[in-house]
Amino acid sequence: MNTRILYCRLPCNPIFPIGVVYLSDHVHKQFPDVEQRIFDVGAVPPLDYGSALDAAIDQFQPNLLVYSWRDIQIYAPVGGRGGNPLQNSFEVFYDRNPLKKLRGALGGARMLTSHYTELWRNMSLIKRGLKRAKKYHPTAKLVVGGGAVSVFYEQLAKSLPKGAIVSIGEGEALLEKIIRVEDLSSERCYIVGDAPRKGLVHEPPTPIEKTACNYNYIETIWPEFSYYLQDRDFYVGVQTKRGCPHNCCYCVYTVIEGKQVRINPADEVVAEMRQLYDRGIRNFWFTDAQFIPARRYIDDAIELLQKIVASGMEDIKWAAYIRADNLTPELCELMVKTGMNYFEIGITSGSQELVRKMRMGYNLRTVLQNCRDLKAAGFEDMVSINYSFNVIDERFETIRQTIAYHREMEKIFGADKVEPAIFFIGLQPHTHLEEYAFKNDVIKPGYNPMSHMPWVAKKLLWNPEPLGSFFGEVCLQAFRDNPNDFGREVMNILEARLGKSELEAALTAPVEVKQLTKV
């Protein structure tokens, strides 16, 4: 029987569905005779999700359904999908005004309802699709993957249909084996009904040689493609590499994508961008975990940007997550020349001591100097700096250091160009922070990381005492005083209350020398 694959991308935030696009492109290159179609559920009105899915299956009659599920956990800094989880939770936990507590509880209840309704809806769409497909092919198979599945694969097994194949991380090699009807036991997956292997998510992905996505083909299998071409301000994803070599304590990217960085050839990346450019796209988001993950990849970034210059795509804009400690003057000039108009730095703290304790691998002094080089190269656009207060060993002095560091970044780029994004980390499985929480009795093994019940949420939205109440009070004041510029307001309140340290204190972290004892 010829394989007929229907990719169903479940609703999520409006982000270009690069996962199913790359998967279907890879399958087409390996198996040109396999028939495929992409159905983006999020591109249809919510009331039509079920009927639109039925129609897609009736029309295409797939014997292999591949669902992509990107979002589950709603812990976000500000403006989550169902509301503002930070404000709601902080009003409940920290506000002294009973009416504000009630408002937070009502907002939290709405978000809780929205969250569990979304879980139920997505599970229903998965089961509905499989049941519908089996009308045409009784042996139809089901694969469920995507970012959310890769993080919560153990919990989701309880709700997915028995026999479903749960994919962790990248799915290209897995789909190849399914199409060839080969044994799946060595792939990063498990079959619902069987227990997943211990440590499955930590297994390295199969290296795949990535070539330019063939958008001429993608257009023929994806009727909703034009949906993402209508808004000229929309950023379309392009991947330049996979993997992240770092060990940041709260991050799950390095687990899912693997620690081995795999570079996509620059010519292939540019060829992919050119196809989108010719369709009117001018804004690109490089979807890598980090655009320049380490210094050894600086030459690869330079090569890519030089080839973008040579391509003649002069009017593009692009953005990315960037480890600014890996910039060089040459890279800075190329970034400005090729149109970088926004980037994010995830330093998490402006205290070198805490950066070290969180295993971030950043040298904050180097970041500052490289940002000065970027400004000297002519960068005049926005930079977002992610701060996650109250992680490991936060205290008033490290807060003062973060304020000093942030003010220095404002001096470099201009206060109006530096946006502090205030995060309280959502604790996730398979991270060092989870291990830290186990060892310090914050949570206990066997907890449900998908739970949003208040007694669990207070632990998973990481803001422990003794500073938890202090940050709760500060954030609530910022929401009251300036909700439209929350991050800057938090920084202003913190400085007004605590002052700031000398910059040098933020940049200095004495190495703790542990005394060795002879046995």
Short mmCIF file of C-alpha atoms in Angstrom, two decimals:
data_model
loop_
_atom_site.label_atom_id
_atom_site.label_comp_id
_atom_site.label_asym_id
_atom_site.label_seq_id
_atom_site.Cartn_x
_atom_site.Cartn_y
_atom_site.Cartn_z
CA MET A 1 0.00 0.00 0.00
CA ASN A 2 1.30 3.46 -0.89
CA THR A 3 1.90 5.67 2.13
CA ARG A 4 -0.33 8.73 2.37
CA ILE A 5 0.73 11.13 5.14
CA LEU A 6 -1.48 13.86 6.56
CA TYR A 7 0.38 16.25 8.87
CA CYS A 8 -1.97 17.96 11.35
CA ARG A 9 -0.48 20.95 13.11
CA LEU A 10 -2.55 21.52 16.26
CA PRO A 11 -3.52 25.12 17.18
CA CYS A 12 -0.89 27.20 18.95
CA ASN A 13 0.46 30.74 19.03
CA PRO A 14 0.70 32.18 15.48
CA ILE A 15 4.13 30.86 14.60
CA PHE A 16 5.18 29.55 11.20
CA PRO A 17 4.89 25.71 11.38
CA ILE A 18 8.46 24.98 10.40
CA GLY A 19 8.45 21.53 12.00
CA VAL A 20 5.86 19.90 9.72
CA VAL A 21 7.19 21.85 6.73
CA TYR A 22 10.70 20.46 7.20
CA LEU A 23 9.41 16.97 7.93
CA SER A 24 7.30 16.78 4.79
CA ASP A 25 10.12 18.27 2.71
CA HIS A 26 12.54 15.63 4.00
CA VAL A 27 10.11 12.80 3.33
CA HIS A 28 9.53 14.03 -0.22
CA LYS A 29 13.26 14.07 -0.93
CA GLN A 30 13.69 10.54 0.40
CA PHE A 31 10.43 9.10 -0.96
CA PRO A 32 9.22 11.14 -3.96
CA ASP A 33 6.27 8.79 -4.53
CA VAL A 34 4.82 9.20 -1.03
CA GLU A 35 1.73 11.42 -1.12
CA GLN A 36 1.54 14.09 1.57
CA ARG A 37 -0.62 16.93 2.75
CA ILE A 38 -0.23 19.53 5.52
CA PHE A 39 -3.34 20.58 7.40
CA ASP A 40 -2.79 23.56 9.72
CA VAL A 41 -5.68 23.36 12.18
CA GLY A 42 -4.79 26.76 13.61
CA ALA A 43 -5.49 28.44 10.27
CA VAL A 44 -9.23 27.70 10.51
CA PRO A 45 -11.79 29.22 12.95
CA PRO A 46 -11.93 27.40 16.32
CA LEU A 47 -15.56 26.37 15.89
CA ASP A 48 -14.60 24.63 12.64
CA TYR A 49 -11.62 22.61 13.94
CA GLY A 50 -13.44 19.29 14.00
CA SER A 51 -15.37 19.62 10.77
CA ALA A 52 -12.32 20.98 8.92
CA LEU A 53 -10.25 18.02 10.13
CA ASP A 54 -12.97 15.61 9.00
CA ALA A 55 -13.05 17.24 5.58
CA ALA A 56 -9.26 17.08 5.23
CA ILE A 57 -9.23 13.36 6.09
CA ASP A 58 -12.23 12.57 3.87
CA GLN A 59 -10.57 14.30 0.95
CA PHE A 60 -7.05 12.93 1.40
CA GLN A 61 -7.77 9.55 3.06
CA PRO A 62 -4.38 9.17 4.81
CA ASN A 63 -3.02 5.92 6.21
CA LEU A 64 -0.45 7.75 8.36
CA LEU A 65 -1.48 10.68 10.56
CA VAL A 66 1.30 12.87 11.99
CA TYR A 67 0.21 15.38 14.64
CA SER A 68 2.46 18.28 15.65
CA TRP A 69 1.73 19.61 19.15
CA ARG A 70 3.82 22.64 20.06
CA ASP A 71 2.36 24.26 23.20
CA ILE A 72 1.15 22.84 26.50
CA GLN A 73 2.56 24.67 29.51
CA ILE A 74 1.17 28.21 29.83
CA TYR A 75 3.73 29.60 32.27
CA ALA A 76 4.95 32.69 30.45
CA PRO A 77 6.38 36.06 31.50
CA VAL A 78 3.44 38.20 30.40
CA GLY A 79 0.50 37.78 28.07
CA GLY A 80 -0.02 34.03 27.91
CA ARG A 81 -2.47 32.48 25.48
CA GLY A 82 -5.37 32.47 27.93
CA GLY A 83 -4.51 35.71 29.70
CA ASN A 84 -1.66 36.80 31.95
CA PRO A 85 -0.53 33.86 34.09
CA LEU A 86 2.07 35.88 35.97
CA GLN A 87 -0.35 38.60 37.03
CA ASN A 88 -3.14 36.19 37.92
CA SER A 89 -0.92 33.94 40.00
CA PHE A 90 0.85 36.81 41.76
CA GLU A 91 -2.46 38.45 42.68
CA VAL A 92 -3.63 35.19 44.24
CA PHE A 93 -0.38 34.41 46.04
CA TYR A 94 0.90 37.85 47.07
CA ASP A 95 -1.72 40.62 46.85
CA ARG A 96 -3.00 41.84 50.23
CA ASN A 97 -6.16 43.32 48.77
CA PRO A 98 -8.96 40.70 49.01
CA LEU A 99 -10.62 42.08 45.87
CA LYS A 100 -7.38 41.76 43.91
CA LYS A 101 -6.94 38.24 45.23
CA LEU A 102 -10.43 37.45 44.03
CA ARG A 103 -9.72 38.99 40.64
CA GLY A 104 -6.54 36.93 40.33
CA ALA A 105 -8.41 33.79 41.36
CA LEU A 106 -11.13 34.41 38.78
CA GLY A 107 -8.52 35.13 36.08
CA GLY A 108 -6.60 32.04 37.11
CA ALA A 109 -9.78 29.95 37.01
CA ARG A 110 -10.47 31.17 33.47
CA MET A 111 -6.92 30.28 32.44
CA LEU A 112 -7.17 26.92 34.16
CA THR A 113 -10.39 26.21 32.33
CA SER A 114 -8.84 27.36 29.06
CA HIS A 115 -5.76 25.19 29.61
CA TYR A 116 -7.61 21.97 30.39
CA THR A 117 -10.14 22.69 27.65
CA GLU A 118 -7.25 23.00 25.20
CA LEU A 119 -5.72 19.73 26.38
CA TRP A 120 -9.07 17.98 26.00
CA ARG A 121 -9.66 19.59 22.59
CA ASN A 122 -6.28 18.56 21.20
CA MET A 123 -6.65 15.01 22.50
CA SER A 124 -10.12 14.91 20.94
CA LEU A 125 -8.75 16.09 17.59
CA ILE A 126 -6.06 13.40 17.70
CA LYS A 127 -8.54 10.63 18.50
CA ARG A 128 -11.13 11.99 16.08
CA GLY A 129 -8.61 12.09 13.25
CA LEU A 130 -7.41 8.55 13.86
CA LYS A 131 -10.97 7.19 14.04
CA ARG A 132 -11.85 9.00 10.81
CA ALA A 133 -8.73 7.76 9.02
CA LYS A 134 -9.49 4.17 10.05
CA LYS A 135 -12.77 4.39 8.12
CA TYR A 136 -10.68 4.38 4.95
CA HIS A 137 -7.65 2.41 6.17
CA PRO A 138 -8.30 0.17 9.20
CA THR A 139 -4.53 -0.15 9.79
CA ALA A 140 -3.89 3.62 9.71
CA LYS A 141 -1.05 4.66 12.03
CA LEU A 142 -0.73 7.65 14.32
CA VAL A 143 2.42 9.62 15.18
CA VAL A 144 2.34 12.45 17.73
CA GLY A 145 5.31 14.77 18.12
CA GLY A 146 6.29 18.41 18.49
CA GLY A 147 7.80 20.61 21.19
CA ALA A 148 5.17 19.96 23.84
CA VAL A 149 5.24 16.21 23.28
CA SER A 150 9.03 16.10 23.54
CA VAL A 151 8.87 17.72 26.99
CA PHE A 152 5.80 15.97 28.42
CA TYR A 153 5.99 12.64 26.59
CA GLU A 154 5.71 10.60 29.78
CA GLN A 155 2.55 12.36 30.97
CA LEU A 156 0.81 12.37 27.57
CA ALA A 157 1.01 8.59 27.26
CA LYS A 158 -1.91 8.28 29.68
CA SER A 159 -4.26 10.09 27.30
CA LEU A 160 -3.12 9.12 23.80
CA PRO A 161 -4.66 6.16 21.91
CA LYS A 162 -2.99 2.82 22.48
CA GLY A 163 -0.60 2.02 19.63
CA ALA A 164 0.17 5.67 18.89
CA ILE A 165 3.84 6.36 18.17
CA VAL A 166 5.16 9.18 20.38
CA SER A 167 8.08 11.01 18.77
CA ILE A 168 10.66 12.86 20.89
CA GLY A 169 12.71 15.58 19.24
CA GLU A 170 13.37 15.40 15.52
CA GLY A 171 11.17 13.09 13.48
CA GLU A 172 12.88 12.65 10.11
CA ALA A 173 14.65 9.37 10.86
CA LEU A 174 11.54 8.00 12.59
CA LEU A 175 9.29 8.71 9.60
CA GLU A 176 11.79 7.09 7.27
CA LYS A 177 11.61 3.86 9.28
CA ILE A 178 7.82 3.96 9.51
CA ILE A 179 7.54 4.34 5.74
CA ARG A 180 10.02 1.49 5.19
CA VAL A 181 8.19 -0.62 7.82
CA GLU A 182 11.41 -1.05 9.81
CA ASP A 183 11.98 -1.69 13.50
CA LEU A 184 11.60 1.48 15.61
CA SER A 185 13.30 0.27 18.77
CA SER A 186 16.44 2.36 18.22
CA GLU A 187 14.55 5.61 17.50
CA ARG A 188 13.69 8.36 20.00
CA CYS A 189 10.10 7.22 20.31
CA TYR A 190 7.86 4.75 22.07
CA ILE A 191 4.52 3.12 21.37
CA VAL A 192 1.65 3.95 23.72
CA GLY A 193 0.94 0.85 25.75
CA ASP A 194 4.64 0.19 26.26
CA ALA A 195 6.65 2.10 28.85
CA PRO A 196 9.15 4.56 27.32
CA ARG A 197 12.81 3.74 27.85
CA LYS A 198 14.35 5.42 30.87
CA GLY A 199 16.17 8.59 29.81
CA LEU A 200 14.71 8.46 26.31
CA VAL A 201 14.72 12.22 25.90
CA HIS A 202 18.46 12.35 26.65
CA GLU A 203 19.36 10.07 23.75
CA PRO A 204 21.13 11.94 20.92
CA PRO A 205 19.15 12.59 17.72
CA THR A 206 20.14 11.03 14.41
CA PRO A 207 22.20 13.57 12.40
CA ILE A 208 20.33 14.62 9.25
CA GLU A 209 21.94 16.50 6.35
CA LYS A 210 19.65 19.48 5.88
CA THR A 211 19.12 20.94 2.41
CA ALA A 212 17.03 23.91 1.31
CA CYS A 213 13.33 23.34 1.80
CA ASN A 214 11.57 22.95 -1.56
CA TYR A 215 8.75 25.49 -1.24
CA ASN A 216 7.54 24.79 -4.76
CA TYR A 217 6.63 21.34 -3.47
CA ILE A 218 5.35 22.61 -0.09
CA GLU A 219 2.87 24.89 -1.88
CA THR A 220 1.32 21.88 -3.61
CA ILE A 221 0.62 20.01 -0.35
CA TRP A 222 -0.23 22.90 2.00
CA PRO A 223 -3.39 24.83 1.06
CA GLU A 224 -2.99 27.20 4.04
CA PHE A 225 0.52 28.31 3.04
CA SER A 226 -0.73 31.67 1.75
CA TYR A 227 -2.15 32.39 5.23
CA TYR A 228 1.41 33.16 6.39
CA LEU A 229 2.26 35.30 3.37
CA GLN A 230 -0.52 37.85 3.83
CA ASP A 231 0.96 39.85 6.72
CA ARG A 232 4.15 41.55 5.60
CA ASP A 233 5.22 42.08 9.23
CA PHE A 234 5.14 38.34 9.94
CA TYR A 235 8.49 36.63 10.58
CA VAL A 236 8.93 33.32 8.76
CA GLY A 237 11.23 30.74 10.30
CA VAL A 238 14.41 29.48 8.69
CA GLN A 239 16.71 27.06 10.50
CA THR A 240 20.48 27.41 10.16
CA LYS A 241 21.54 24.75 12.69
CA ARG A 242 20.26 22.25 15.22
CA GLY A 243 21.49 21.46 18.69
CA CYS A 244 22.85 23.45 21.62
CA PRO A 245 26.06 22.62 23.51
CA HIS A 246 25.21 24.44 26.74
CA ASN A 247 23.91 23.27 30.13
CA CYS A 248 21.68 26.16 31.26
CA CYS A 249 19.95 24.87 34.37
CA TYR A 250 16.35 25.52 33.32
CA CYS A 251 16.53 24.94 29.55
CA VAL A 252 15.21 21.85 27.80
CA TYR A 253 16.48 22.74 24.29
CA THR A 254 19.83 21.11 24.84
CA VAL A 255 18.02 17.90 25.81
CA ILE A 256 15.52 17.81 22.96
CA GLU A 257 17.81 19.00 20.15
CA GLY A 258 20.94 17.30 21.48
CA LYS A 259 24.25 18.80 22.50
CA GLN A 260 25.89 18.24 19.12
CA VAL A 261 25.50 21.33 16.95
CA ARG A 262 24.75 20.44 13.34
CA ILE A 263 25.27 23.28 10.86
CA ASN A 264 23.06 23.56 7.79
CA PRO A 265 25.17 24.46 4.72
CA ALA A 266 25.09 28.22 4.14
CA ASP A 267 24.26 27.82 0.44
CA GLU A 268 21.22 25.73 1.35
CA VAL A 269 20.01 28.25 3.94
CA VAL A 270 20.31 31.12 1.46
CA ALA A 271 18.56 29.09 -1.23
CA GLU A 272 15.67 28.49 1.16
CA MET A 273 15.48 32.18 2.06
CA ARG A 274 15.51 33.11 -1.63
CA GLN A 275 12.45 30.96 -2.28
CA LEU A 276 10.56 32.77 0.47
CA TYR A 277 11.95 36.12 -0.64
CA ASP A 278 10.62 35.55 -4.15
CA ARG A 279 7.18 34.97 -2.58
CA GLY A 280 7.29 38.39 -0.93
CA ILE A 281 8.73 37.47 2.49
CA ARG A 282 11.12 40.09 3.88
CA ASN A 283 11.19 39.18 7.59
CA PHE A 284 13.05 36.07 8.74
CA TRP A 285 13.46 34.49 12.16
CA PHE A 286 16.43 32.14 12.48
CA THR A 287 14.86 29.40 14.57
CA ASP A 288 18.08 27.98 16.04
CA ALA A 289 18.31 27.46 19.79
CA GLN A 290 21.13 30.03 19.51
CA PHE A 291 22.27 31.69 16.27
CA ILE A 292 25.92 31.56 17.41
CA PRO A 293 25.98 28.87 20.12
CA ALA A 294 29.76 28.96 20.70
CA ARG A 295 32.89 30.65 19.40
CA ARG A 296 33.79 27.68 17.23
CA TYR A 297 30.70 28.46 15.10
CA ILE A 298 31.57 32.12 14.46
CA ASP A 299 33.06 31.33 11.05
CA ASP A 300 29.85 29.52 10.04
CA ALA A 301 27.78 32.56 10.96
CA ILE A 302 30.15 34.84 9.03
CA GLU A 303 29.93 32.59 5.97
CA LEU A 304 26.13 32.61 6.08
CA LEU A 305 25.85 36.38 6.43
CA GLN A 306 28.41 36.96 3.66
CA LYS A 307 26.37 34.76 1.35
CA ILE A 308 23.19 36.64 2.26
CA VAL A 309 24.98 39.84 1.23
CA ALA A 310 26.09 38.22 -2.04
CA SER A 311 22.54 37.00 -2.73
CA GLY A 312 21.27 40.52 -3.35
CA MET A 313 18.46 40.25 -0.78
CA GLU A 314 19.20 43.75 0.43
CA ASP A 315 15.81 44.72 1.88
CA ILE A 316 15.34 41.86 4.35
CA LYS A 317 15.08 42.04 8.13
CA TRP A 318 15.99 39.21 10.44
CA ALA A 319 15.99 38.33 14.11
CA ALA A 320 17.25 35.53 16.34
CA TYR A 321 18.30 34.42 19.79
CA ILE A 322 21.98 35.31 19.99
CA ARG A 323 24.68 34.55 22.53
CA ALA A 324 26.26 37.98 22.45
CA ASP A 325 29.45 36.71 24.07
CA ASN A 326 30.29 35.15 20.69
CA LEU A 327 30.11 38.29 18.57
CA THR A 328 33.12 39.75 16.79
CA PRO A 329 33.51 43.16 15.13
CA GLU A 330 33.26 41.47 11.71
CA LEU A 331 30.09 39.66 12.70
CA CYS A 332 28.59 42.86 14.10
CA GLU A 333 29.15 44.67 10.80
CA LEU A 334 27.64 41.81 8.83
CA MET A 335 24.61 41.65 11.12
CA VAL A 336 23.85 45.30 10.57
CA LYS A 337 24.57 45.07 6.85
CA THR A 338 22.23 42.09 6.38
CA GLY A 339 19.34 43.72 8.21
CA MET A 340 19.23 42.35 11.76
CA ASN A 341 16.56 44.52 13.38
CA TYR A 342 15.89 42.64 16.62
CA PHE A 343 17.64 40.06 18.75
CA GLU A 344 17.17 38.42 22.12
CA ILE A 345 19.82 37.75 24.74
CA GLY A 346 18.95 35.18 27.38
CA ILE A 347 21.51 36.07 30.04
CA THR A 348 18.87 35.47 32.77
CA SER A 349 20.77 37.56 35.32
CA GLY A 350 23.10 40.56 35.32
CA SER A 351 25.13 38.99 38.09
CA GLN A 352 28.12 36.95 36.92
CA GLU A 353 27.89 34.92 40.12
CA LEU A 354 24.35 33.76 39.35
CA VAL A 355 25.09 33.25 35.66
CA ARG A 356 27.77 30.81 36.73
CA LYS A 357 25.52 29.03 39.22
CA MET A 358 22.86 28.57 36.55
CA ARG A 359 25.45 27.01 34.23
CA MET A 360 24.81 29.63 31.56
CA GLY A 361 28.39 29.78 30.31
CA TYR A 362 28.19 33.55 29.73
CA ASN A 363 30.97 36.03 30.44
CA LEU A 364 28.97 39.18 31.10
CA ARG A 365 31.98 41.45 30.63
CA THR A 366 32.46 40.03 27.13
CA VAL A 367 28.76 40.48 26.37
CA LEU A 368 29.01 44.18 27.20
CA GLN A 369 32.05 44.72 25.03
CA ASN A 370 30.51 42.88 22.10
CA CYS A 371 27.33 44.91 22.42
CA ARG A 372 29.45 48.06 22.24
CA ASP A 373 30.97 46.67 19.03
CA LEU A 374 27.49 46.02 17.66
CA LYS A 375 26.42 49.58 18.44
CA ALA A 376 29.61 50.92 16.84
CA ALA A 377 28.78 48.89 13.72
CA GLY A 378 25.57 50.89 13.37
CA PHE A 379 22.92 48.80 15.12
CA GLU A 380 20.01 51.10 15.97
CA ASP A 381 17.17 48.64 16.55
CA MET A 382 15.65 46.70 19.46
CA VAL A 383 17.31 44.24 21.80
CA SER A 384 15.34 42.16 24.29
CA ILE A 385 17.21 40.98 27.39
CA ASN A 386 15.66 38.08 29.28
CA TYR A 387 15.94 38.25 33.06
CA SER A 388 14.70 35.43 35.29
CA PHE A 389 14.75 36.74 38.84
CA ASN A 390 14.84 34.61 41.96
CA VAL A 391 16.49 31.54 40.55
CA ILE A 392 19.37 29.88 42.40
CA ASP A 393 20.82 31.90 45.32
CA GLU A 394 19.24 35.25 44.37
CA ARG A 395 19.59 37.94 47.05
CA PHE A 396 19.30 41.73 47.24
CA GLU A 397 22.93 42.24 46.27
CA THR A 398 22.64 40.16 43.08
CA ILE A 399 19.46 42.07 42.20
CA ARG A 400 21.42 45.33 42.55
CA GLN A 401 24.09 43.85 40.28
CA THR A 402 21.49 42.98 37.64
CA ILE A 403 20.15 46.53 37.75
CA ALA A 404 23.66 47.94 37.28
CA TYR A 405 24.24 45.60 34.35
CA HIS A 406 20.95 46.51 32.71
CA ARG A 407 21.62 50.23 33.06
CA GLU A 408 24.93 49.72 31.30
CA MET A 409 23.14 47.97 28.42
CA GLU A 410 20.81 50.96 28.24
CA LYS A 411 23.83 53.27 27.99
CA ILE A 412 25.10 51.24 25.04
CA PHE A 413 21.93 50.97 22.96
CA GLY A 414 19.67 53.66 24.44
CA ALA A 415 17.05 53.05 27.12
CA ASP A 416 14.24 53.11 24.55
CA LYS A 417 15.93 50.34 22.55
CA VAL A 418 16.52 47.88 25.40
CA GLU A 419 13.50 45.87 26.49
CA PRO A 420 13.88 43.90 29.73
CA ALA A 421 11.74 40.76 29.46
CA ILE A 422 10.97 39.63 33.01
CA PHE A 423 10.57 35.87 33.32
CA PHE A 424 9.86 33.65 36.24
CA ILE A 425 11.00 30.30 35.00
CA GLY A 426 8.41 27.63 34.37
CA LEU A 427 9.96 24.52 35.90
CA GLN A 428 10.13 21.80 33.23
CA PRO A 429 11.03 18.11 33.26
CA HIS A 430 14.45 16.81 32.19
CA THR A 431 16.33 19.95 33.35
CA HIS A 432 19.01 20.61 35.95
CA LEU A 433 16.57 22.91 37.74
CA GLU A 434 14.20 20.00 38.20
CA GLU A 435 17.03 18.00 39.81
CA TYR A 436 17.79 21.00 42.04
CA ALA A 437 14.10 21.17 43.03
CA PHE A 438 14.12 17.46 43.93
CA LYS A 439 17.26 17.79 46.07
CA ASN A 440 15.88 20.85 47.89
CA ASP A 441 12.39 19.37 48.49
CA VAL A 442 10.64 21.99 46.35
CA ILE A 443 8.88 19.21 44.44
CA LYS A 444 8.88 15.48 44.81
CA PRO A 445 9.46 12.80 42.14
CA GLY A 446 6.19 11.76 40.57
CA TYR A 447 4.75 15.29 40.45
CA ASN A 448 2.66 16.23 37.41
CA PRO A 449 4.48 18.97 35.42
CA MET A 450 1.35 19.52 33.32
CA SER A 451 -0.76 20.39 36.35
CA HIS A 452 -2.00 23.96 36.74
CA MET A 453 -3.66 23.52 40.09
CA PRO A 454 -2.69 26.44 42.40
CA TRP A 455 -0.74 24.29 44.89
CA VAL A 456 1.37 22.91 42.03
CA ALA A 457 1.53 26.10 39.95
CA LYS A 458 3.10 28.04 42.82
CA LYS A 459 6.04 25.63 42.72
CA LEU A 460 6.33 25.31 38.95
CA LEU A 461 6.25 29.07 38.37
CA TRP A 462 9.66 29.36 40.01
CA ASN A 463 9.61 32.13 42.62
CA PRO A 464 10.61 30.55 45.95
CA GLU A 465 10.90 32.25 49.31
CA PRO A 466 12.55 34.09 50.98
CA LEU A 467 12.36 36.52 48.03
CA GLY A 468 9.15 35.20 46.47
CA SER A 469 6.85 37.61 48.31
CA PHE A 470 9.18 40.53 47.60
CA PHE A 471 9.13 39.88 43.85
CA GLY A 472 5.40 39.29 43.99
CA GLU A 473 4.90 42.72 45.53
CA VAL A 474 7.23 44.40 43.01
CA CYS A 475 5.53 42.79 40.02
CA LEU A 476 2.06 43.64 41.28
CA GLN A 477 3.09 47.27 41.65
CA ALA A 478 4.46 47.24 38.09
CA PHE A 479 1.20 45.79 36.78
CA ARG A 480 -0.72 48.53 38.57
CA ASP A 481 1.53 51.45 37.63
CA ASN A 482 2.61 50.66 34.08
CA PRO A 483 1.18 47.41 32.68
CA ASN A 484 2.06 48.35 29.09
CA ASP A 485 5.77 48.60 29.93
CA PHE A 486 5.99 45.96 32.60
CA GLY A 487 9.66 45.02 32.26
CA ARG A 488 11.02 48.56 32.46
CA GLU A 489 8.69 49.35 35.35
CA VAL A 490 9.96 46.33 37.31
CA MET A 491 13.54 47.53 36.84
CA ASN A 492 12.62 51.05 37.95
CA ILE A 493 10.84 49.80 41.08
CA LEU A 494 13.73 47.51 42.00
CA GLU A 495 16.24 50.32 41.64
CA ALA A 496 14.08 52.71 43.67
CA ARG A 497 13.82 50.15 46.48
CA LEU A 498 17.28 48.60 46.45
CA GLY A 499 19.57 50.92 44.51
CA LYS A 500 22.22 49.44 42.23
CA SER A 501 25.70 48.10 42.71
CA GLU A 502 28.88 49.19 41.04
CA LEU A 503 29.11 47.64 37.57
CA GLU A 504 32.36 45.90 38.44
CA ALA A 505 30.61 43.97 41.20
CA ALA A 506 28.15 42.58 38.64
CA LEU A 507 30.99 41.47 36.36
CA THR A 508 33.06 39.76 39.05
CA ALA A 509 32.37 36.33 40.46
CA PRO A 510 35.09 34.81 42.66
CA VAL A 511 35.63 31.13 41.95
CA GLU A 512 34.72 29.04 44.97
CA VAL A 513 37.58 26.69 45.78
CA LYS A 514 36.45 23.55 47.56
CA GLN A 515 39.01 22.08 49.90
CA LEU A 516 39.98 18.55 48.98
CA THR A 517 40.22 15.98 51.72
CA LYS A 518 42.50 13.00 51.38
CA VAL A 519 40.87 9.66 51.97
#
